[in-house]
């Protein structure tokens, strides 16, 4: 079987990097898929990083790229742990359908800080959304449905004749042309009648 371009162990010339995205750019809306590559090479734990490096999600300044240029496998942990800076690690594998790649910042051999996660699902590469964005979307959706429920309830209450608590202080004039009713006065009279009944 042919060695894919950019695979460790072969002489190769790196393709020009795609235009770099500015730091903090949300790329969750991007989906990358190279069907020609997928038809030519198997997607397994040995070649998945070479496939990921073709995508615009890949950072060409990472430690893994330095290893690739020295013809060392880009996911070699014994080499990566000696370096500091940005790197990618293969964190979850369910060959051949799912691969999860974590972007992390290495400060020392033991200290790494996770930054982002990417997943390759049946050959399509995506950036996983950050947890705070998932929570914000879920809370926003819940608030939308709560407001919708209150609006629906308020409109049904208006149809059957209940009055808004905000409008209680206003007087309501019935359609029959009778005199206006002040609901505060009605409550006061009810209170007086109830206290008189208790005295008997």
Short mmCIF file of C-alpha atoms in Angstrom, two decimals:
data_model
loop_
_atom_site.label_atom_id
_atom_site.label_comp_id
_atom_site.label_asym_id
_atom_site.label_seq_id
_atom_site.Cartn_x
_atom_site.Cartn_y
_atom_site.Cartn_z
CA UNK A 1 0.00 0.00 0.00
CA UNK A 2 1.25 3.49 -0.81
CA UNK A 3 2.42 5.80 1.96
CA UNK A 4 0.15 8.86 2.23
CA UNK A 5 1.67 12.25 1.63
CA UNK A 6 2.98 13.65 4.87
CA UNK A 7 3.21 10.27 6.63
CA UNK A 8 6.06 9.86 9.05
CA UNK A 9 9.06 7.94 7.77
CA UNK A 10 8.99 9.15 4.16
CA UNK A 11 10.69 12.03 2.41
CA UNK A 12 8.09 14.61 1.64
CA UNK A 13 7.63 18.24 1.02
CA UNK A 14 4.96 19.75 3.23
CA UNK A 15 2.06 21.33 1.35
CA UNK A 16 1.61 25.05 1.89
CA UNK A 17 -0.42 25.64 5.03
CA UNK A 18 -3.98 26.90 4.62
CA UNK A 19 -4.61 30.49 5.75
CA UNK A 20 -4.38 30.58 9.52
CA UNK A 21 -7.40 31.55 11.56
CA UNK A 22 -6.92 34.27 14.18
CA UNK A 23 -6.81 33.02 17.80
CA UNK A 24 -10.21 32.54 19.36
CA UNK A 25 -11.96 32.06 16.02
CA UNK A 26 -15.00 29.84 16.40
CA UNK A 27 -14.73 27.15 13.74
CA UNK A 28 -17.60 24.96 14.92
CA UNK A 29 -19.46 25.69 11.69
CA UNK A 30 -16.73 24.13 9.52
CA UNK A 31 -16.91 20.54 8.30
CA UNK A 32 -13.91 19.17 6.39
CA UNK A 33 -13.95 16.01 4.28
CA UNK A 34 -11.46 14.82 1.64
CA UNK A 35 -13.17 11.96 -0.16
CA UNK A 36 -10.20 11.33 -2.47
CA UNK A 37 -7.90 10.78 0.53
CA UNK A 38 -10.50 8.55 2.20
CA UNK A 39 -10.84 6.45 -0.96
CA UNK A 40 -7.06 6.03 -1.14
CA UNK A 41 -5.99 5.41 2.47
CA UNK A 42 -7.61 3.66 5.44
CA UNK A 43 -8.73 5.84 8.32
CA UNK A 44 -7.07 4.26 11.34
CA UNK A 45 -5.13 5.40 14.40
CA UNK A 46 -1.84 5.43 12.44
CA UNK A 47 -3.03 7.67 9.60
CA UNK A 48 -5.80 9.74 11.20
CA UNK A 49 -3.43 12.54 12.19
CA UNK A 50 -2.14 12.91 8.61
CA UNK A 51 -5.76 13.23 7.51
CA UNK A 52 -6.51 15.79 10.26
CA UNK A 53 -3.47 17.84 9.17
CA UNK A 54 -5.13 18.40 5.78
CA UNK A 55 -8.03 20.31 7.36
CA UNK A 56 -8.21 24.07 7.99
CA UNK A 57 -8.67 23.24 11.69
CA UNK A 58 -5.04 22.14 11.95
CA UNK A 59 -2.51 24.56 13.49
CA UNK A 60 0.75 24.32 11.53
CA UNK A 61 2.74 25.84 14.41
CA UNK A 62 2.05 22.92 16.76
CA UNK A 63 4.62 20.52 18.20
CA UNK A 64 3.19 17.66 16.14
CA UNK A 65 4.17 19.45 12.93
CA UNK A 66 7.76 19.78 14.16
CA UNK A 67 7.82 16.01 14.72
CA UNK A 68 6.40 15.37 11.25
CA UNK A 69 9.17 17.48 9.71
CA UNK A 70 11.75 15.34 11.54
CA UNK A 71 10.07 12.15 10.22
CA UNK A 72 8.83 11.16 13.68
CA UNK A 73 5.26 10.00 14.18
CA UNK A 74 3.32 13.16 15.16
CA UNK A 75 1.53 11.48 18.07
CA UNK A 76 4.65 10.03 19.70
CA UNK A 77 4.09 10.86 23.37
CA UNK A 78 7.70 10.20 24.35
CA UNK A 79 8.75 13.04 22.01
CA UNK A 80 5.82 15.38 22.70
CA UNK A 81 6.35 15.23 26.47
CA UNK A 82 9.84 16.74 25.97
CA UNK A 83 8.39 19.79 24.20
CA UNK A 84 6.32 22.77 25.33
CA UNK A 85 3.62 24.62 23.41
CA UNK A 86 0.52 23.63 21.45
CA UNK A 87 0.02 20.00 20.50
CA UNK A 88 -2.66 17.54 19.46
CA UNK A 89 -3.38 14.21 21.15
CA UNK A 90 -5.59 11.36 20.04
CA UNK A 91 -7.88 10.97 23.06
CA UNK A 92 -10.64 8.56 21.97
CA UNK A 93 -10.70 5.99 19.17
CA UNK A 94 -13.50 3.80 17.83
CA UNK A 95 -11.95 2.64 14.56
CA UNK A 96 -12.87 3.30 11.80
CA UNK A 97 -15.83 5.54 12.61
CA UNK A 98 -14.87 7.93 15.41
CA UNK A 99 -11.63 9.63 16.41
CA UNK A 100 -11.43 12.42 19.01
CA UNK A 101 -8.41 14.73 18.87
CA UNK A 102 -7.68 17.11 21.72
CA UNK A 103 -5.73 20.34 21.24
CA UNK A 104 -3.78 21.16 24.36
CA UNK A 105 -1.08 23.46 25.64
CA UNK A 106 1.88 21.64 27.19
CA UNK A 107 3.77 23.54 29.90
CA UNK A 108 5.90 20.61 31.09
CA UNK A 109 6.11 16.84 30.79
CA UNK A 110 3.28 16.43 33.32
CA UNK A 111 1.27 19.65 32.95
CA UNK A 112 -1.08 20.08 29.99
CA UNK A 113 -4.10 22.36 29.63
CA UNK A 114 -6.89 21.17 27.28
CA UNK A 115 -7.92 23.88 24.81
CA UNK A 116 -10.28 22.44 22.18
CA UNK A 117 -11.58 19.11 20.94
CA UNK A 118 -12.10 17.92 17.39
CA UNK A 119 -13.81 14.79 16.22
CA UNK A 120 -13.64 12.83 13.02
CA UNK A 121 -16.91 11.04 12.43
CA UNK A 122 -16.99 8.69 9.44
CA UNK A 123 -14.35 10.79 7.67
CA UNK A 124 -15.82 14.25 8.37
CA UNK A 125 -13.83 16.53 10.70
CA UNK A 126 -15.59 18.92 13.09
CA UNK A 127 -14.60 21.18 15.97
CA UNK A 128 -16.54 20.26 19.09
CA UNK A 129 -18.36 23.21 20.68
CA UNK A 130 -17.06 24.45 24.01
CA UNK A 131 -19.06 23.47 27.07
CA UNK A 132 -20.01 27.06 27.93
CA UNK A 133 -21.51 27.49 24.44
CA UNK A 134 -23.52 24.27 24.81
CA UNK A 135 -24.88 25.43 28.18
CA UNK A 136 -25.70 28.89 26.82
CA UNK A 137 -27.59 27.37 23.88
CA UNK A 138 -29.53 24.98 26.12
CA UNK A 139 -30.44 27.72 28.64
CA UNK A 140 -31.46 30.04 25.80
CA UNK A 141 -33.69 27.35 24.30
CA UNK A 142 -35.27 26.61 27.71
CA UNK A 143 -35.95 30.32 28.31
CA UNK A 144 -37.54 30.61 24.87
CA UNK A 145 -39.99 27.79 25.63
CA UNK A 146 -40.74 29.14 29.13
CA UNK A 147 -41.55 32.59 27.70
CA UNK A 148 -43.65 30.97 24.99
CA UNK A 149 -45.60 29.00 27.64
CA UNK A 150 -46.25 32.13 29.71
CA UNK A 151 -47.37 34.05 26.62
CA UNK A 152 -49.76 31.25 25.67
CA UNK A 153 -51.12 31.03 29.23
CA UNK A 154 -51.61 34.81 29.39
CA UNK A 155 -53.50 34.88 26.09
CA UNK A 156 -55.79 32.03 27.25
CA UNK A 157 -56.45 33.78 30.56
CA UNK A 158 -57.39 36.97 28.71
CA UNK A 159 -59.86 35.00 26.57
CA UNK A 160 -61.69 33.59 29.62
CA UNK A 161 -61.87 36.94 31.38
CA UNK A 162 -59.07 37.01 33.93
CA UNK A 163 -57.27 40.30 34.22
CA UNK A 164 -53.56 40.88 34.35
CA UNK A 165 -52.15 41.61 37.83
CA UNK A 166 -50.36 44.64 36.36
CA UNK A 167 -53.69 46.09 35.25
CA UNK A 168 -55.52 45.37 38.54
CA UNK A 169 -55.24 48.95 39.68
CA UNK A 170 -57.03 50.16 36.58
CA UNK A 171 -60.78 50.15 36.44
CA UNK A 172 -62.43 47.78 34.02
CA UNK A 173 -65.56 48.92 32.23
CA UNK A 174 -67.97 46.17 31.21
CA UNK A 175 -69.35 46.28 27.70
CA UNK A 176 -72.94 46.64 28.88
CA UNK A 177 -72.42 50.31 29.80
CA UNK A 178 -72.77 49.72 33.56
CA UNK A 179 -70.68 51.69 36.01
CA UNK A 180 -66.98 50.89 36.35
CA UNK A 181 -65.77 48.32 38.87
CA UNK A 182 -62.67 48.95 40.94
CA UNK A 183 -61.21 45.55 41.87
CA UNK A 184 -59.42 46.97 44.90
CA UNK A 185 -62.77 48.15 46.22
CA UNK A 186 -64.28 44.69 45.62
CA UNK A 187 -61.45 43.07 47.60
CA UNK A 188 -61.91 45.58 50.44
CA UNK A 189 -65.64 44.88 50.61
CA UNK A 190 -64.98 41.10 50.60
CA UNK A 191 -62.54 41.57 53.47
CA UNK A 192 -65.07 43.59 55.49
CA UNK A 193 -67.82 40.99 54.89
CA UNK A 194 -65.49 38.15 55.90
CA UNK A 195 -64.52 39.93 59.16
CA UNK A 196 -68.22 40.59 59.96
CA UNK A 197 -69.02 36.92 59.43
CA UNK A 198 -66.27 35.91 61.88
CA UNK A 199 -67.70 38.24 64.57
CA UNK A 200 -71.13 36.53 64.50
#
